[in-house]
Short mmCIF file of C-alpha atoms in Angstrom, two decimals:
data_model
loop_
_atom_site.label_atom_id
_atom_site.label_comp_id
_atom_site.label_asym_id
_atom_site.label_seq_id
_atom_site.Cartn_x
_atom_site.Cartn_y
_atom_site.Cartn_z
CA UNK B 1 -26.88 -20.64 -21.74
CA UNK B 2 -25.43 -18.32 -18.69
CA UNK B 3 -27.29 -17.75 -15.08
CA UNK B 4 -29.11 -14.51 -14.76
CA UNK B 5 -29.82 -13.38 -10.59
CA UNK B 6 -31.29 -10.37 -9.13
CA UNK B 7 -29.93 -10.30 -5.72
CA UNK B 8 -28.88 -7.40 -6.44
CA UNK B 9 -32.20 -5.88 -6.11
CA UNK B 10 -33.75 -8.57 -3.56
CA UNK B 11 -31.10 -7.66 -0.77
CA UNK B 12 -31.48 -3.88 -2.09
CA UNK B 13 -35.00 -4.41 -1.14
CA UNK B 14 -33.99 -6.41 2.29
CA UNK B 15 -32.35 -4.09 2.78
CA UNK B 16 -29.40 -5.54 3.88
CA UNK B 17 -25.41 -4.03 2.44
CA UNK B 18 -23.27 -7.05 0.68
CA UNK B 19 -21.14 -7.46 3.85
CA UNK B 20 -24.65 -8.43 5.39
CA UNK B 21 -26.19 -11.03 2.86
CA UNK B 22 -22.11 -12.16 2.95
CA UNK B 23 -22.17 -12.98 6.85
CA UNK B 24 -25.77 -14.04 6.78
CA UNK B 25 -24.51 -16.28 3.87
CA UNK B 26 -21.29 -16.86 4.77
CA UNK B 27 -19.34 -16.04 2.72
CA UNK B 28 -16.63 -12.64 1.50
CA UNK B 29 -18.42 -10.15 0.30
CA UNK B 30 -16.84 -10.29 -2.56
CA UNK B 31 -18.17 -13.17 -3.43
CA UNK B 32 -21.90 -11.87 -3.11
CA UNK B 33 -20.18 -8.41 -5.06
CA UNK B 34 -19.54 -11.75 -7.71
CA UNK B 35 -23.36 -13.12 -7.94
CA UNK B 36 -25.00 -9.66 -8.22
CA UNK B 37 -22.11 -8.62 -11.26
CA UNK B 38 -23.00 -12.25 -12.65
CA UNK B 39 -18.95 -12.82 -13.14
CA UNK B 40 -19.67 -16.11 -11.10
CA UNK B 41 -22.29 -18.53 -11.12
CA UNK B 42 -23.79 -20.41 -6.93
CA UNK B 43 -23.68 -23.85 -5.70
CA UNK B 44 -27.17 -24.49 -5.30
CA UNK B 45 -26.51 -24.45 -1.82
CA UNK B 46 -24.85 -21.43 -1.98
CA UNK B 47 -27.95 -19.73 -4.15
CA UNK B 48 -30.35 -21.16 -1.68
CA UNK B 49 -29.37 -20.11 1.35
CA UNK B 50 -29.20 -16.83 -0.35
CA UNK B 51 -32.74 -17.12 -1.57
CA UNK B 52 -32.99 -18.19 1.70
CA UNK B 53 -31.74 -15.20 3.46
CA UNK B 54 -34.08 -12.67 1.04
CA UNK B 55 -37.03 -14.18 1.71
CA UNK B 56 -36.85 -14.87 -2.46
CA UNK B 57 -38.56 -18.12 -3.88
CA UNK B 58 -35.55 -19.35 -5.80
CA UNK B 59 -36.59 -19.83 -8.93
CA UNK B 60 -37.64 -15.48 -8.69
CA UNK B 61 -33.70 -15.20 -7.62
CA UNK B 62 -32.31 -16.93 -10.78
CA UNK B 63 -33.32 -17.45 -13.92
CA UNK B 64 -31.51 -19.26 -16.53
CA UNK B 65 -30.76 -16.92 -19.91
CA UNK B 66 -29.04 -17.76 -23.52
CA UNK B 67 -25.66 -16.33 -24.21
CA UNK B 68 -24.95 -13.29 -25.63
CA UNK B 69 -24.74 -13.52 -29.80
CA UNK B 70 -21.46 -12.44 -30.33
CA UNK B 71 -21.97 -11.00 -33.76
CA UNK B 72 -23.85 -8.28 -31.55
CA UNK X 1 -10.71 -7.72 23.52
CA UNK X 2 -10.94 -8.61 20.06
CA UNK X 3 -12.67 -11.61 19.51
CA UNK X 4 -9.97 -12.29 17.12
CA UNK X 5 -7.30 -13.07 19.95
CA UNK X 6 -6.50 -16.74 19.43
CA UNK X 7 -6.26 -16.72 15.82
CA UNK X 8 -3.88 -13.78 15.89
CA UNK X 9 -1.96 -15.77 19.20
CA UNK X 10 -1.93 -18.83 16.73
CA UNK X 11 -0.73 -16.14 13.72
CA UNK X 12 2.09 -15.09 15.95
CA UNK X 13 3.47 -18.31 17.03
CA UNK X 14 4.31 -19.57 13.13
CA UNK X 15 5.74 -15.66 12.37
CA UNK X 16 8.26 -16.75 14.62
CA UNK X 17 8.47 -20.85 13.32
CA UNK X 18 8.73 -19.19 9.43
CA UNK X 19 11.14 -16.75 10.83
CA UNK X 20 13.16 -19.18 13.03
CA UNK X 21 13.60 -21.98 10.66
CA UNK X 22 14.16 -19.62 7.92
CA UNK X 23 16.60 -17.89 9.54
CA UNK X 24 18.68 -21.63 10.24
CA UNK X 25 18.25 -22.74 7.61
CA UNK X 26 19.73 -20.11 6.01
CA UNK X 27 21.85 -18.83 8.08
CA UNK X 28 20.38 -15.72 8.19
CA UNK X 29 18.73 -14.25 11.13
CA UNK X 30 18.27 -10.88 9.16
CA UNK X 31 16.47 -12.68 6.66
CA UNK X 32 13.93 -14.68 9.65
CA UNK X 33 13.20 -11.64 10.77
CA UNK X 34 12.21 -10.54 7.29
CA UNK X 35 10.15 -13.73 6.68
CA UNK X 36 8.45 -13.79 9.99
CA UNK X 37 7.65 -9.90 10.35
CA UNK X 38 6.01 -10.33 6.10
CA UNK X 39 3.78 -13.84 7.98
CA UNK X 40 2.16 -11.26 10.05
CA UNK X 41 1.28 -8.66 8.42
CA UNK X 42 0.00 -10.91 6.22
CA UNK X 43 -2.29 -12.75 8.94
CA UNK X 44 -3.16 -9.00 10.11
CA UNK X 45 -4.49 -7.71 6.62
CA UNK X 46 -6.10 -11.55 5.99
CA UNK X 47 -9.80 -10.23 8.19
CA UNK X 48 -9.14 -7.22 6.40
CA UNK X 49 -9.22 -8.13 2.91
CA UNK X 50 -12.13 -9.48 1.91
CA UNK X 51 -11.67 -12.74 0.88
CA UNK X 52 -12.01 -15.35 3.22
CA UNK X 53 -15.26 -15.90 6.40
CA UNK X 54 -14.10 -14.75 9.36
CA UNK X 55 -15.92 -16.73 12.13
CA UNK X 56 -14.67 -16.25 15.84
CA UNK X 57 -16.27 -19.20 17.49
CA UNK X 58 -13.75 -21.06 15.48
CA UNK X 59 -10.74 -20.09 17.83
CA UNK X 60 -7.65 -19.56 16.24
CA UNK X 61 -9.32 -21.43 13.14
CA UNK X 62 -10.96 -18.66 12.49
CA UNK X 63 -10.83 -17.48 8.79
CA UNK X 64 -11.73 -19.57 5.92
CA UNK X 65 -12.27 -19.52 3.01
CA UNK X 66 -15.89 -20.01 1.45
CA UNK X 67 -17.02 -22.36 -1.88
CA UNK X 68 -15.66 -19.12 -4.97
CA UNK X 69 -12.30 -18.86 -2.89
CA UNK X 70 -12.20 -23.15 -3.28
CA UNK X 71 -13.44 -23.10 -7.22
CA UNK X 72 -10.93 -21.12 -7.81
CA UNK X 73 -7.98 -22.02 -6.09
CA UNK X 74 -9.13 -24.99 -8.30
CA UNK X 75 -9.40 -24.19 -12.03
CA UNK X 76 -6.07 -21.71 -10.73
CA UNK X 77 -4.20 -24.81 -10.09
CA UNK X 78 -4.80 -26.67 -13.84
CA UNK X 79 -3.07 -23.92 -14.88
CA UNK X 80 -0.74 -24.11 -13.13
CA UNK X 81 -0.25 -27.59 -13.64
CA UNK X 82 -1.06 -27.78 -17.11
CA UNK X 83 1.50 -25.03 -18.00
CA UNK X 84 3.81 -26.85 -15.78
CA UNK X 85 3.12 -30.26 -18.50
CA UNK X 86 3.33 -27.86 -21.34
CA UNK X 87 6.40 -25.98 -20.73
CA UNK X 88 8.56 -29.58 -19.35
CA UNK X 89 7.49 -30.92 -22.81
CA UNK X 90 9.00 -27.70 -24.43
CA UNK X 91 12.21 -28.67 -22.62
CA UNK X 92 12.37 -32.08 -22.51
CA UNK X 93 12.26 -31.18 -26.91
CA UNK X 94 15.43 -29.02 -26.28
CA UNK X 95 17.56 -31.10 -24.09
CA UNK X 96 16.62 -34.22 -26.95
CA UNK X 97 17.44 -31.98 -29.39
CA UNK X 98 20.75 -30.51 -28.26
CA UNK X 99 21.99 -34.25 -28.05
CA UNK X 100 21.47 -33.80 -23.90
CA UNK X 101 20.86 -36.93 -21.64
CA UNK X 102 20.57 -34.90 -18.42
CA UNK X 103 18.32 -31.34 -17.37
CA UNK X 104 20.17 -29.15 -14.54
CA UNK X 105 19.19 -28.24 -12.20
CA UNK X 106 18.20 -24.55 -12.40
CA UNK X 107 16.09 -25.71 -15.55
CA UNK X 108 13.90 -27.95 -12.66
CA UNK X 109 13.97 -24.94 -10.26
CA UNK X 110 12.99 -23.08 -13.54
CA UNK X 111 9.17 -25.11 -13.83
CA UNK X 112 8.17 -25.01 -10.19
CA UNK X 113 8.59 -20.78 -10.17
CA UNK X 114 6.82 -21.05 -13.69
CA UNK X 115 4.57 -23.21 -11.68
CA UNK X 116 3.67 -21.03 -8.33
CA UNK X 117 3.62 -18.15 -10.92
CA UNK X 118 0.75 -19.27 -12.43
CA UNK X 119 -1.01 -20.04 -9.61
CA UNK X 120 -1.19 -17.09 -7.93
CA UNK X 121 -1.05 -15.22 -12.09
CA UNK X 122 -4.14 -17.36 -12.67
CA UNK X 123 -6.14 -17.15 -9.18
CA UNK X 124 -6.05 -13.00 -9.61
CA UNK X 125 -7.54 -13.89 -12.99
CA UNK X 126 -10.66 -15.32 -12.03
CA UNK X 127 -10.73 -13.27 -9.19
CA UNK X 128 -11.91 -10.57 -11.45
CA UNK X 129 -13.63 -12.50 -13.74
CA UNK X 130 -16.24 -10.95 -15.36
CA UNK X 131 -18.56 -13.46 -17.66
CA UNK X 132 -17.79 -12.29 -21.14
CA UNK X 133 -18.11 -9.12 -22.10
CA UNK X 134 -21.87 -8.59 -20.92
CA UNK X 135 -21.62 -7.34 -17.27
CA UNK X 136 -24.99 -7.54 -15.49
CA UNK X 137 -27.49 -8.84 -17.38
CA UNK X 138 -31.41 -7.54 -17.44
CA UNK X 139 -33.71 -8.90 -15.49
CA UNK X 140 -36.15 -10.72 -18.01
CA UNK X 141 -39.55 -8.55 -18.83
CA UNK X 142 -41.74 -11.73 -17.55
CA UNK X 143 -40.37 -11.79 -14.58
CA UNK X 144 -41.07 -7.23 -13.10
CA UNK X 145 -45.11 -8.09 -14.69
CA UNK X 146 -47.24 -9.54 -12.19
CA UNK X 147 -49.23 -12.49 -12.95
#
């Protein structure tokens, strides 16, 4: 199972830049980019901070999804 | 005035110290100057690199790594350690097969250099890592529809 997210959509809906969101939650802009591109799965603490900063319930922001089938 | 002045002031002192140490140890002041200049260049680049969280309220320690950078560094250290252990084992086999009883300092220094290179390469790779071949996943349909 991997962790999917809609941080980018929520950030754009909140009218925030990646740099502004990064500053709000105390991480680098590269970490926000990596989270949005699903290259990095954030810790529970950072996920909660992101949900708080974006005003979105964490269950709406992050979800589990099955690994893509390698044969496809 | 830049809020990062305390940070730059400390880096200037560190650069001077590093240059002094390099100059004395290597017996070459131009080399010391190059070392100091390289450190200063890195110190000026770091706040603009996007790799550190910049918090001017922390004064001289204004730059810090975030959780992703720390996780990548820890993973890279594991990789570097594994590479060094594997290379050390290989070296031991070669030395044993050749009937020698001692390993030269050059080979041991080479192991350390290999570890450093492995650390840098692994950090670079992890920094650019994306999930395997899937890009950004689509949002599940159940989350896009209203109840």
